[in-house]
mmCIF file of C-alpha atoms in Angstrom:
data_model
loop_
_atom_site.group_PDB
_atom_site.id
_atom_site.type_symbol
_atom_site.label_atom_id
_atom_site.label_comp_id
_atom_site.label_asym_id
_atom_site.label_seq_id
_atom_site.Cartn_x
_atom_site.Cartn_y
_atom_site.Cartn_z
ATOM 1 C CA UNK A 1 27.061 7.233 24.143
ATOM 2 C CA UNK A 2 26.566 5.507 20.714
ATOM 3 C CA UNK A 3 24.459 7.019 17.738
ATOM 4 C CA UNK A 4 21.410 4.553 18.668
ATOM 5 C CA UNK A 5 21.525 5.700 22.064
ATOM 6 C CA UNK A 6 21.682 9.287 21.234
ATOM 7 C CA UNK A 7 18.737 9.009 18.842
ATOM 8 C CA UNK A 8 16.512 7.126 21.122
ATOM 9 C CA UNK A 9 17.375 9.679 23.980
ATOM 10 C CA UNK A 10 16.020 12.440 21.611
ATOM 11 C CA UNK A 11 13.141 10.511 20.468
ATOM 12 C CA UNK A 12 11.904 10.069 24.123
ATOM 13 C CA UNK A 13 11.997 13.676 24.894
ATOM 14 C CA UNK A 14 10.014 14.187 21.828
ATOM 15 C CA UNK A 15 7.241 11.831 22.914
ATOM 16 C CA UNK A 16 7.369 13.296 26.463
ATOM 17 C CA UNK A 17 6.144 16.773 24.994
ATOM 18 C CA UNK A 18 4.208 15.355 21.691
ATOM 19 C CA UNK A 19 0.725 15.200 21.476
ATOM 20 C CA UNK A 20 -0.163 11.941 19.780
ATOM 21 C CA UNK A 21 -4.117 11.097 19.824
ATOM 22 C CA UNK A 22 -5.290 7.914 18.230
ATOM 23 C CA UNK A 23 -8.774 7.485 17.283
ATOM 24 C CA UNK A 24 -10.100 4.264 18.518
ATOM 25 C CA UNK A 25 -6.810 3.295 20.219
ATOM 26 C CA UNK A 26 -8.443 0.506 22.261
ATOM 27 C CA UNK A 27 -9.332 -1.446 18.794
ATOM 28 C CA UNK A 28 -6.188 -0.899 17.043
ATOM 29 C CA UNK A 29 -2.759 -3.169 17.085
ATOM 30 C CA UNK A 30 0.580 -1.490 17.326
ATOM 31 C CA UNK A 31 3.913 -2.544 16.026
ATOM 32 C CA UNK A 32 7.204 -1.214 17.103
ATOM 33 C CA UNK A 33 10.800 -1.143 15.213
ATOM 34 C CA UNK A 34 14.491 -1.226 15.531
ATOM 35 C CA UNK A 35 17.001 0.433 13.657
ATOM 36 C CA UNK A 36 17.284 -2.648 11.769
ATOM 37 C CA UNK A 37 13.782 -4.094 11.176
ATOM 38 C CA UNK A 38 10.867 -1.441 10.975
ATOM 39 C CA UNK A 39 8.306 -3.806 12.696
ATOM 40 C CA UNK A 40 10.099 -5.968 15.206
ATOM 41 C CA UNK A 41 7.366 -6.627 17.450
ATOM 42 C CA UNK A 42 3.791 -6.257 16.740
ATOM 43 C CA UNK A 43 0.262 -7.669 18.447
ATOM 44 C CA UNK A 44 0.581 -5.080 20.968
ATOM 45 C CA UNK A 45 -2.306 -2.957 22.353
ATOM 46 C CA UNK A 46 -3.232 0.060 24.540
ATOM 47 C CA UNK A 47 -6.369 0.881 26.440
ATOM 48 C CA UNK A 48 -5.577 4.783 25.954
ATOM 49 C CA UNK A 49 -3.440 7.402 24.628
ATOM 50 C CA UNK A 50 -1.689 7.801 27.854
ATOM 51 C CA UNK A 51 -0.590 4.432 28.100
ATOM 52 C CA UNK A 52 0.789 4.646 24.526
ATOM 53 C CA UNK A 53 2.620 7.732 25.372
ATOM 54 C CA UNK A 54 4.418 6.255 28.549
ATOM 55 C CA UNK A 55 5.475 3.456 26.441
ATOM 56 C CA UNK A 56 6.949 5.671 24.034
ATOM 57 C CA UNK A 57 8.777 7.732 26.542
ATOM 58 C CA UNK A 58 10.140 4.865 28.527
ATOM 59 C CA UNK A 59 10.879 2.462 25.686
ATOM 60 C CA UNK A 60 11.183 4.746 22.421
ATOM 61 C CA UNK A 61 11.400 2.901 19.373
ATOM 62 C CA UNK A 62 12.625 3.804 15.857
ATOM 63 C CA UNK A 63 9.433 3.237 14.302
ATOM 64 C CA UNK A 64 5.970 3.093 15.590
ATOM 65 C CA UNK A 65 3.157 1.574 13.456
ATOM 66 C CA UNK A 66 -0.434 0.696 14.056
ATOM 67 C CA UNK A 67 -3.165 -0.977 12.254
ATOM 68 C CA UNK A 68 -5.521 0.299 9.632
ATOM 69 C CA UNK A 69 -8.024 -2.322 11.027
ATOM 70 C CA UNK A 70 -10.265 -2.367 14.060
ATOM 71 C CA UNK A 71 -10.215 -5.403 16.321
ATOM 72 C CA UNK A 72 -12.339 -6.953 19.225
ATOM 73 C CA UNK A 73 -8.785 -8.155 20.636
ATOM 74 C CA UNK A 74 -6.046 -6.330 18.998
ATOM 75 C CA UNK A 75 -3.350 -8.103 20.879
ATOM 76 C CA UNK A 76 -4.773 -11.544 19.743
ATOM 77 C CA UNK A 77 -2.527 -13.944 18.318
ATOM 78 C CA UNK A 78 -2.498 -15.462 15.331
ATOM 79 C CA UNK A 79 -4.238 -12.972 13.247
ATOM 80 C CA UNK A 80 -7.597 -15.014 13.030
ATOM 81 C CA UNK A 81 -7.899 -14.604 16.958
ATOM 82 C CA UNK A 82 -8.275 -10.765 16.935
ATOM 83 C CA UNK A 83 -11.784 -10.683 15.996
ATOM 84 C CA UNK A 84 -11.660 -8.150 12.906
ATOM 85 C CA UNK A 85 -14.287 -5.546 12.803
ATOM 86 C CA UNK A 86 -13.317 -3.097 9.946
ATOM 87 C CA UNK A 87 -10.325 -1.352 8.325
ATOM 88 C CA UNK A 88 -9.746 1.900 7.115
ATOM 89 C CA UNK A 89 -8.456 2.257 3.095
ATOM 90 C CA UNK A 90 -5.092 3.860 3.224
ATOM 91 C CA UNK A 91 -2.913 4.781 0.328
ATOM 92 C CA UNK A 92 0.848 5.043 0.290
ATOM 93 C CA UNK A 93 2.215 7.847 -2.225
ATOM 94 C CA UNK A 94 5.844 7.242 -2.119
ATOM 95 C CA UNK A 95 8.309 8.540 -4.301
ATOM 96 C CA UNK A 96 10.225 5.294 -4.622
ATOM 97 C CA UNK A 97 11.552 5.788 -8.038
ATOM 98 C CA UNK A 98 13.802 8.292 -6.707
ATOM 99 C CA UNK A 99 17.030 6.569 -5.383
ATOM 100 C CA UNK A 100 18.570 9.332 -3.558
ATOM 101 C CA UNK A 101 19.666 8.986 0.102
ATOM 102 C CA UNK A 102 18.198 12.684 1.186
ATOM 103 C CA UNK A 103 14.725 14.008 0.938
ATOM 104 C CA UNK A 104 14.932 15.870 -2.395
ATOM 105 C CA UNK A 105 12.569 18.709 -3.980
ATOM 106 C CA UNK A 106 11.897 16.957 -6.888
ATOM 107 C CA UNK A 107 10.488 13.669 -5.314
ATOM 108 C CA UNK A 108 8.451 15.286 -2.692
ATOM 109 C CA UNK A 109 6.800 17.567 -5.492
ATOM 110 C CA UNK A 110 6.035 14.358 -7.329
ATOM 111 C CA UNK A 111 4.473 12.674 -4.341
ATOM 112 C CA UNK A 112 2.317 16.092 -3.321
ATOM 113 C CA UNK A 113 1.191 16.286 -7.068
ATOM 114 C CA UNK A 114 0.044 12.744 -7.028
ATOM 115 C CA UNK A 115 -1.427 12.819 -3.390
ATOM 116 C CA UNK A 116 -3.545 15.747 -4.932
ATOM 117 C CA UNK A 117 -4.683 13.867 -7.912
ATOM 118 C CA UNK A 118 -5.694 10.957 -5.582
ATOM 119 C CA UNK A 119 -7.870 13.079 -3.368
ATOM 120 C CA UNK A 120 -9.540 15.601 -6.011
ATOM 121 C CA UNK A 121 -9.697 13.416 -9.124
ATOM 122 C CA UNK A 122 -10.354 10.095 -7.691
ATOM 123 C CA UNK A 123 -11.421 10.023 -3.869
ATOM 124 C CA UNK A 124 -13.595 13.111 -4.007
ATOM 125 C CA UNK A 125 -14.779 13.464 -7.859
ATOM 126 C CA UNK A 126 -15.181 9.753 -8.352
ATOM 127 C CA UNK A 127 -15.891 8.112 -5.288
ATOM 128 C CA UNK A 128 -17.692 10.818 -3.823
ATOM 129 C CA UNK A 129 -16.044 11.154 -0.624
ATOM 130 C CA UNK A 130 -15.709 14.600 1.354
ATOM 131 C CA UNK A 131 -12.432 16.325 2.355
ATOM 132 C CA UNK A 132 -13.703 15.803 5.989
ATOM 133 C CA UNK A 133 -13.575 11.844 5.365
ATOM 134 C CA UNK A 134 -9.817 12.016 4.219
ATOM 135 C CA UNK A 135 -6.826 12.483 6.384
ATOM 136 C CA UNK A 136 -3.465 13.173 5.231
ATOM 137 C CA UNK A 137 0.107 12.775 6.673
ATOM 138 C CA UNK A 138 3.492 12.987 5.588
ATOM 139 C CA UNK A 139 5.188 9.663 5.570
ATOM 140 C CA UNK A 140 7.971 10.476 7.619
ATOM 141 C CA UNK A 141 10.305 10.113 4.720
ATOM 142 C CA UNK A 142 9.475 10.457 1.087
ATOM 143 C CA UNK A 143 5.760 10.665 0.588
ATOM 144 C CA UNK A 144 2.353 10.791 2.048
ATOM 145 C CA UNK A 145 -0.317 8.656 3.430
ATOM 146 C CA UNK A 146 -4.216 9.204 2.783
ATOM 147 C CA UNK A 147 -6.638 7.798 5.419
ATOM 148 C CA UNK A 148 -10.171 7.192 4.267
ATOM 149 C CA UNK A 149 -12.456 7.632 7.381
ATOM 150 C CA UNK A 150 -15.721 6.394 6.154
ATOM 151 C CA UNK A 151 -17.652 3.436 7.653
ATOM 152 C CA UNK A 152 -18.797 2.057 4.320
ATOM 153 C CA UNK A 153 -15.207 1.891 2.822
ATOM 154 C CA UNK A 154 -14.213 0.450 5.979
ATOM 155 C CA UNK A 155 -16.135 -2.815 5.251
ATOM 156 C CA UNK A 156 -14.412 -3.269 1.893
ATOM 157 C CA UNK A 157 -12.936 -6.742 1.073
ATOM 158 C CA UNK A 158 -9.428 -7.372 -0.111
ATOM 159 C CA UNK A 159 -10.656 -7.656 -3.487
ATOM 160 C CA UNK A 160 -12.441 -4.616 -3.540
ATOM 161 C CA UNK A 161 -9.632 -2.617 -2.413
ATOM 162 C CA UNK A 162 -7.875 -3.913 -5.178
ATOM 163 C CA UNK A 163 -10.527 -3.022 -7.642
ATOM 164 C CA UNK A 164 -10.272 0.388 -6.075
ATOM 165 C CA UNK A 165 -6.471 0.728 -6.567
ATOM 166 C CA UNK A 166 -6.841 -0.931 -10.089
ATOM 167 C CA UNK A 167 -9.135 2.153 -11.128
ATOM 168 C CA UNK A 168 -7.282 4.754 -9.566
ATOM 169 C CA UNK A 169 -4.161 3.615 -11.436
ATOM 170 C CA UNK A 170 -5.872 2.651 -14.606
ATOM 171 C CA UNK A 171 -4.676 -0.700 -14.462
ATOM 172 C CA UNK A 172 -6.495 -3.000 -16.882
ATOM 173 C CA UNK A 173 -8.343 -0.137 -18.432
ATOM 174 C CA UNK A 174 -9.471 -0.991 -21.940
ATOM 175 C CA UNK A 175 -8.900 2.051 -24.272
ATOM 176 C CA UNK A 176 -11.457 0.406 -26.761
ATOM 177 C CA UNK A 177 -14.407 1.581 -24.438
ATOM 178 C CA UNK A 178 -13.623 5.222 -25.077
ATOM 179 C CA UNK A 179 -13.948 4.989 -29.176
ATOM 180 C CA UNK A 180 -15.836 2.775 -31.835
ATOM 181 C CA UNK A 181 -14.630 1.989 -35.233
ATOM 182 C CA UNK A 182 -16.921 1.869 -38.278
ATOM 183 C CA UNK A 183 -16.394 0.953 -41.617
ATOM 184 C CA UNK A 184 -17.428 3.372 -44.990
ATOM 185 C CA UNK A 185 -16.935 2.799 -48.544
ATOM 186 C CA UNK A 186 -14.233 4.930 -49.876
ATOM 187 C CA UNK A 187 -16.879 5.954 -52.575
ATOM 188 C CA UNK A 188 -20.163 4.232 -53.926
ATOM 189 C CA UNK A 189 -18.348 2.766 -56.644
ATOM 190 C CA UNK A 190 -15.702 0.806 -54.642
ATOM 191 C CA UNK A 191 -15.931 -2.368 -52.448
ATOM 192 C CA UNK A 192 -12.869 -1.306 -50.483
ATOM 193 C CA UNK A 193 -13.630 0.373 -47.067
ATOM 194 C CA UNK A 194 -11.971 2.732 -44.948
ATOM 195 C CA UNK A 195 -11.822 2.202 -41.048
ATOM 196 C CA UNK A 196 -13.031 5.344 -39.112
ATOM 197 C CA UNK A 197 -12.248 6.096 -35.623
ATOM 198 C CA UNK A 198 -14.753 7.949 -33.655
ATOM 199 C CA UNK A 199 -13.993 8.703 -29.902
ATOM 200 C CA UNK A 200 -17.171 8.481 -27.617
ATOM 201 C CA UNK A 201 -18.498 11.833 -26.519
ATOM 202 C CA UNK A 202 -15.661 12.962 -24.406
ATOM 203 C CA UNK A 203 -15.974 16.420 -22.896
ATOM 204 C CA UNK A 204 -15.976 18.309 -19.995
ATOM 205 C CA UNK A 205 -19.481 16.856 -18.700
ATOM 206 C CA UNK A 206 -17.736 13.044 -19.049
ATOM 207 C CA UNK A 207 -17.381 11.386 -15.670
ATOM 208 C CA UNK A 208 -14.827 9.073 -14.218
ATOM 209 C CA UNK A 209 -12.017 8.136 -16.578
ATOM 210 C CA UNK A 210 -13.781 9.550 -19.983
ATOM 211 C CA UNK A 211 -13.300 13.282 -18.156
ATOM 212 C CA UNK A 212 -9.707 12.377 -17.280
ATOM 213 C CA UNK A 213 -8.856 11.187 -20.669
ATOM 214 C CA UNK A 214 -10.526 14.097 -22.134
ATOM 215 C CA UNK A 215 -8.464 16.769 -19.710
ATOM 216 C CA UNK A 216 -5.113 14.763 -20.910
ATOM 217 C CA UNK A 217 -6.215 14.638 -24.523
ATOM 218 C CA UNK A 218 -6.797 18.489 -24.788
ATOM 219 C CA UNK A 219 -3.306 19.154 -23.311
ATOM 220 C CA UNK A 220 -1.640 16.356 -25.548
ATOM 221 C CA UNK A 221 1.411 16.864 -28.106
ATOM 222 C CA UNK A 222 -1.063 15.731 -30.894
ATOM 223 C CA UNK A 223 -2.912 19.148 -30.783
ATOM 224 C CA UNK A 224 0.785 20.560 -31.074
ATOM 225 C CA UNK A 225 1.048 19.098 -34.522
ATOM 226 C CA UNK A 226 -2.028 20.882 -35.811
ATOM 227 C CA UNK A 227 -1.742 23.945 -37.787
ATOM 228 C CA UNK A 228 -1.983 27.250 -35.704
ATOM 229 C CA UNK A 229 -4.761 28.223 -38.069
ATOM 230 C CA UNK A 230 -6.785 25.197 -37.562
ATOM 231 C CA UNK A 231 -6.030 24.717 -33.842
ATOM 232 C CA UNK A 232 -8.687 26.760 -32.304
ATOM 233 C CA UNK A 233 -11.350 25.421 -34.305
ATOM 234 C CA UNK A 234 -10.425 21.741 -33.750
ATOM 235 C CA UNK A 235 -10.195 22.294 -29.996
ATOM 236 C CA UNK A 236 -13.467 23.971 -29.852
ATOM 237 C CA UNK A 237 -15.215 21.311 -31.554
ATOM 238 C CA UNK A 238 -13.239 18.719 -29.412
ATOM 239 C CA UNK A 239 -14.428 20.458 -26.438
ATOM 240 C CA UNK A 240 -18.138 20.022 -27.202
ATOM 241 C CA UNK A 241 -17.437 16.044 -27.958
ATOM 242 C CA UNK A 242 -17.198 16.343 -31.463
ATOM 243 C CA UNK A 243 -13.779 14.908 -32.418
ATOM 244 C CA UNK A 244 -14.275 14.704 -36.247
ATOM 245 C CA UNK A 245 -11.998 17.429 -37.107
ATOM 246 C CA UNK A 246 -9.291 16.210 -34.756
ATOM 247 C CA UNK A 247 -9.263 12.877 -36.608
ATOM 248 C CA UNK A 248 -9.315 14.468 -39.906
ATOM 249 C CA UNK A 249 -6.093 16.522 -38.759
ATOM 250 C CA UNK A 250 -4.578 13.149 -37.571
ATOM 251 C CA UNK A 251 -5.307 11.610 -40.830
ATOM 252 C CA UNK A 252 -3.375 14.463 -42.541
ATOM 253 C CA UNK A 253 -0.346 13.754 -40.493
ATOM 254 C CA UNK A 254 -0.141 9.984 -40.299
ATOM 255 C CA UNK A 255 -2.246 8.574 -43.156
ATOM 256 C CA UNK A 256 -5.677 6.908 -42.916
ATOM 257 C CA UNK A 257 -4.262 3.419 -41.851
ATOM 258 C CA UNK A 258 -2.019 4.553 -39.135
ATOM 259 C CA UNK A 259 -4.676 6.651 -37.373
ATOM 260 C CA UNK A 260 -6.079 3.654 -35.351
ATOM 261 C CA UNK A 261 -2.939 2.673 -33.751
ATOM 262 C CA UNK A 262 -2.066 6.279 -32.796
ATOM 263 C CA UNK A 263 -5.546 6.722 -31.335
ATOM 264 C CA UNK A 264 -4.847 3.744 -29.181
ATOM 265 C CA UNK A 265 -1.530 5.099 -28.232
ATOM 266 C CA UNK A 266 -2.736 8.379 -27.577
ATOM 267 C CA UNK A 267 -5.667 6.968 -25.224
ATOM 268 C CA UNK A 268 -2.828 4.630 -23.457
ATOM 269 C CA UNK A 269 -0.615 7.431 -22.655
ATOM 270 C CA UNK A 270 -3.539 9.668 -21.372
ATOM 271 C CA UNK A 271 -4.516 6.801 -19.140
ATOM 272 C CA UNK A 272 -0.920 6.612 -17.719
ATOM 273 C CA UNK A 273 -0.732 10.536 -17.246
ATOM 274 C CA UNK A 274 -3.993 10.616 -15.746
ATOM 275 C CA UNK A 275 -3.601 7.745 -13.150
ATOM 276 C CA UNK A 276 -1.904 8.077 -9.641
ATOM 277 C CA UNK A 277 0.945 5.896 -9.073
ATOM 278 C CA UNK A 278 0.253 4.140 -5.847
ATOM 279 C CA UNK A 279 3.211 2.821 -3.956
ATOM 280 C CA UNK A 280 4.302 -0.386 -5.839
ATOM 281 C CA UNK A 281 3.364 -2.229 -2.810
ATOM 282 C CA UNK A 282 -0.356 -2.221 -3.138
ATOM 283 C CA UNK A 283 -0.608 -4.164 -0.059
ATOM 284 C CA UNK A 284 -0.632 -0.830 2.036
ATOM 285 C CA UNK A 285 -4.182 -0.588 0.354
ATOM 286 C CA UNK A 286 -5.342 -4.084 0.076
ATOM 287 C CA UNK A 287 -4.175 -5.622 3.099
ATOM 288 C CA UNK A 288 -6.745 -5.555 5.883
ATOM 289 C CA UNK A 289 -4.394 -6.534 8.347
ATOM 290 C CA UNK A 290 -1.815 -4.048 7.521
ATOM 291 C CA UNK A 291 0.308 -1.779 9.963
ATOM 292 C CA UNK A 292 1.081 1.812 8.922
ATOM 293 C CA UNK A 293 3.339 4.428 10.311
ATOM 294 C CA UNK A 294 1.402 6.174 13.195
ATOM 295 C CA UNK A 295 1.073 9.970 12.517
ATOM 296 C CA UNK A 296 2.998 12.208 14.335
ATOM 297 C CA UNK A 297 5.374 9.519 15.310
ATOM 298 C CA UNK A 298 9.206 9.778 14.370
ATOM 299 C CA UNK A 299 10.378 7.887 11.195
ATOM 300 C CA UNK A 300 13.451 6.134 12.131
ATOM 301 C CA UNK A 301 15.419 6.399 9.031
ATOM 302 C CA UNK A 302 15.064 10.229 8.894
ATOM 303 C CA UNK A 303 14.395 11.807 12.326
ATOM 304 C CA UNK A 304 11.427 13.500 10.659
ATOM 305 C CA UNK A 305 7.956 13.275 12.013
ATOM 306 C CA UNK A 306 4.964 11.475 9.975
ATOM 307 C CA UNK A 307 3.348 14.915 10.381
ATOM 308 C CA UNK A 308 -0.574 15.148 10.152
ATOM 309 C CA UNK A 309 -1.556 17.955 7.272
ATOM 310 C CA UNK A 310 -4.121 20.000 6.605
ATOM 311 C CA UNK A 311 -4.986 19.426 2.955
ATOM 312 C CA UNK A 312 -5.013 23.149 2.199
ATOM 313 C CA UNK A 313 -1.710 23.204 3.273
ATOM 314 C CA UNK A 314 -0.172 20.357 1.434
ATOM 315 C CA UNK A 315 1.262 22.310 -1.309
ATOM 316 C CA UNK A 316 3.334 24.627 0.571
ATOM 317 C CA UNK A 317 4.463 21.828 3.249
ATOM 318 C CA UNK A 318 8.100 21.312 3.174
ATOM 319 C CA UNK A 319 9.229 18.164 5.388
ATOM 320 C CA UNK A 320 12.733 19.774 6.036
ATOM 321 C CA UNK A 321 11.240 22.878 7.467
ATOM 322 C CA UNK A 322 7.808 21.545 8.931
ATOM 323 C CA UNK A 323 8.484 18.043 10.155
ATOM 324 C CA UNK A 324 11.705 18.820 12.028
ATOM 325 C CA UNK A 325 10.985 18.727 15.714
ATOM 326 C CA UNK A 326 14.385 18.706 17.229
ATOM 327 C CA UNK A 327 16.432 21.457 18.631
ATOM 328 C CA UNK A 328 19.427 23.627 17.395
ATOM 329 C CA UNK A 329 21.845 23.208 20.024
ATOM 330 C CA UNK A 330 25.420 22.409 18.226
ATOM 331 C CA UNK A 331 26.846 19.019 17.947
ATOM 332 C CA UNK A 332 29.949 17.548 16.807
ATOM 333 C CA UNK A 333 29.535 14.784 14.215
ATOM 334 C CA UNK A 334 31.684 12.821 11.728
ATOM 335 C CA UNK A 335 30.236 12.554 8.242
ATOM 336 C CA UNK A 336 30.410 8.748 6.886
ATOM 337 C CA UNK A 337 29.976 10.034 3.119
ATOM 338 C CA UNK A 338 30.445 13.214 1.191
ATOM 339 C CA UNK A 339 27.733 15.508 1.621
ATOM 340 C CA UNK A 340 26.745 18.223 -0.991
ATOM 341 C CA UNK A 341 24.095 20.747 -0.600
ATOM 342 C CA UNK A 342 21.678 19.037 1.807
ATOM 343 C CA UNK A 343 18.702 21.594 2.846
ATOM 344 C CA UNK A 344 17.143 21.709 6.225
ATOM 345 C CA UNK A 345 15.638 24.642 8.137
ATOM 346 C CA UNK A 346 16.415 27.303 5.950
ATOM 347 C CA UNK A 347 20.171 26.245 5.347
ATOM 348 C CA UNK A 348 22.106 24.256 2.906
ATOM 349 C CA UNK A 349 25.123 22.233 4.244
ATOM 350 C CA UNK A 350 28.113 20.359 2.714
ATOM 351 C CA UNK A 351 30.629 18.195 4.328
ATOM 352 C CA UNK A 352 33.585 16.187 3.654
ATOM 353 C CA UNK A 353 33.639 12.401 4.418
ATOM 354 C CA UNK A 354 35.371 11.535 7.615
ATOM 355 C CA UNK A 355 35.952 15.215 8.615
ATOM 356 C CA UNK A 356 34.684 16.479 11.927
ATOM 357 C CA UNK A 357 32.068 19.273 11.930
ATOM 358 C CA UNK A 358 29.808 20.927 14.427
ATOM 359 C CA UNK A 359 26.287 21.089 13.324
ATOM 360 C CA UNK A 360 22.566 21.998 14.670
ATOM 361 C CA UNK A 361 20.869 19.103 16.646
ATOM 362 C CA UNK A 362 18.281 18.667 14.065
ATOM 363 C CA UNK A 363 20.660 18.159 11.167
ATOM 364 C CA UNK A 364 22.747 15.642 13.399
ATOM 365 C CA UNK A 365 19.628 13.535 14.157
ATOM 366 C CA UNK A 366 18.688 13.812 10.276
ATOM 367 C CA UNK A 367 22.099 12.600 9.063
ATOM 368 C CA UNK A 368 22.653 9.859 11.865
ATOM 369 C CA UNK A 369 19.227 8.369 10.966
ATOM 370 C CA UNK A 370 20.205 8.389 7.478
ATOM 371 C CA UNK A 371 23.491 6.625 8.568
ATOM 372 C CA UNK A 372 25.360 9.276 6.706
ATOM 373 C CA UNK A 373 27.352 10.472 9.822
ATOM 374 C CA UNK A 374 28.331 8.943 13.148
ATOM 375 C CA UNK A 375 29.231 10.272 16.735
ATOM 376 C CA UNK A 376 33.224 11.007 17.295
#
């Protein structure tokens, strides 16, 4: 038995026991992937969940994807023959900037924090969605997917979805909208004028990006430059929307002529910190014909499941504990790389390249999917 046969046999056993219920399944397009290609075949449809389950048990794939869109004829081809009806808005939070082979604590924490900001600071606070209209699942590898289940949002065009992503990431946000410039005489007898910068009233009662920038500003390093004896006075004034004292302190630090540029920089930094870094492939959100990982299906690059999550349990979620579904029966493998301190199911493992080792079955699946090991 080779590695692929071993993995697919185990995947079949999982699907034989797993409960995978797809909402409006008869209106969805499905796609399946091999080890080499995540979506190798698509334009497939199923009349019900039992039919899908039989497919997954009898012909287990490495990847299962389904459409965010709902169609009249989901198996129609080409795409314009499907009869598009609507499409859920889906966000992909992926720690793509961390180039590690194995799931790591740092990248998962970044992804969790970004998912929290997306849901609480944007989708709920700014777009007015309730938690019952949002579904979160682990992607199966290094991030999370957030599904918006709202009929109004399902009708958004590609352009409107792009605007939504741009708003959430702060793309194209003009800092000038948050402050005004005025000119005042240095003294009544002089013609020279001094440029004054005044932030618009940013405080806790601000909405949208105004509130986000206010919150980030209040935590900024610029406040750390203010003398301790003045800090609380300046913060109290700023919290009420009066930033005059703040700018007075900045002038002392940088000089009047430099304050303008530093305020612009400060707001730019605040936007970057407050925005959510959506997966660089914004097509996940904007493409109304996109296929996305099926929740609770196996991710062929990790052997972990794309587990559905209760939002309140997200912060405690650890995929290498909670998304592991295979047993602990011991199996012999041969590592194809040196492996150091890989955590899974409460244990940490290290292996030397090309040296046989006996490991729990769930670790064998994980390493084989990562192509970090082979069977003897």
